[in-house]
Short mmCIF file of C-alpha atoms in Angstrom, two decimals:
data_model
loop_
_atom_site.label_atom_id
_atom_site.label_comp_id
_atom_site.label_asym_id
_atom_site.label_seq_id
_atom_site.Cartn_x
_atom_site.Cartn_y
_atom_site.Cartn_z
CA UNK A 1 0.00 0.00 0.00
CA UNK A 2 1.26 3.47 -0.87
CA UNK A 3 1.55 5.89 2.06
CA UNK A 4 0.85 9.55 1.35
CA UNK A 5 0.70 12.61 3.61
CA UNK A 6 -1.32 15.71 2.82
CA UNK A 7 -0.48 18.94 4.64
CA UNK A 8 -3.13 21.63 4.31
CA UNK A 9 -6.75 20.68 3.76
CA UNK A 10 -8.01 23.71 1.90
CA UNK A 11 -9.56 23.94 -1.55
CA UNK A 12 -6.96 21.59 -3.04
CA UNK A 13 -5.76 19.48 -0.12
CA UNK A 14 -9.11 18.09 0.99
CA UNK A 15 -10.11 16.71 -2.46
CA UNK A 16 -6.60 15.35 -3.00
CA UNK A 17 -6.72 13.50 0.34
CA UNK A 18 -10.17 12.08 -0.44
CA UNK A 19 -9.10 10.91 -3.92
CA UNK A 20 -5.96 9.26 -2.55
CA UNK A 21 -7.99 7.49 0.14
CA UNK A 22 -10.48 6.34 -2.49
CA UNK A 23 -7.59 4.97 -4.56
CA UNK A 24 -6.55 2.77 -1.64
CA UNK A 25 -3.63 4.81 -0.33
CA UNK A 26 -2.72 5.01 3.35
CA UNK A 27 -3.30 8.75 3.90
CA UNK A 28 -2.06 10.88 6.80
CA UNK A 29 -3.38 14.45 7.04
CA UNK A 30 -2.44 17.61 8.91
CA UNK A 31 -4.08 21.04 8.99
CA UNK A 32 -3.89 24.05 11.28
CA UNK A 33 -7.59 23.81 12.09
CA UNK A 34 -8.53 20.50 13.73
CA UNK A 35 -12.08 20.58 12.32
CA UNK A 36 -10.86 19.88 8.77
CA UNK A 37 -8.71 17.01 10.01
CA UNK A 38 -11.53 15.47 12.06
CA UNK A 39 -13.79 15.33 9.00
CA UNK A 40 -11.24 13.34 6.98
CA UNK A 41 -10.27 11.08 9.89
CA UNK A 42 -13.93 10.00 10.04
CA UNK A 43 -13.60 8.98 6.38
CA UNK A 44 -10.54 6.84 7.10
CA UNK A 45 -7.50 9.13 6.97
CA UNK A 46 -4.99 9.20 9.80
CA UNK A 47 -4.20 12.37 11.70
CA UNK A 48 -0.72 13.72 12.33
CA UNK A 49 -0.43 15.82 15.50
CA UNK A 50 2.62 17.78 14.38
CA UNK A 51 3.33 19.03 10.88
CA UNK A 52 7.06 18.54 11.29
CA UNK A 53 6.61 14.77 11.64
CA UNK A 54 5.16 14.31 8.17
CA UNK A 55 8.22 14.84 5.90
CA UNK A 56 10.15 12.16 7.78
CA UNK A 57 7.77 9.52 6.38
CA UNK A 58 7.46 10.90 2.84
CA UNK A 59 9.41 10.31 -0.35
CA UNK A 60 8.26 13.62 -1.86
CA UNK A 61 7.01 16.85 -0.37
CA UNK A 62 5.02 19.41 -2.38
CA UNK A 63 4.59 22.80 -0.75
CA UNK A 64 2.08 24.88 -2.69
CA UNK A 65 0.97 28.40 -1.96
#
């Protein structure tokens, strides 16, 4: 199973996380506001408590702004 982390669950991050989860990926999410994270965790994503822990487990990091 492919493991993917999504940091930032705004207009792009939330749909990306949902699509990756639907494709069978193991998805970990982080966002500044816990409400956005809670919604995706209910759908099956895992929550990361600290943003700085995510890049350690990733092969690639995309920081968009």
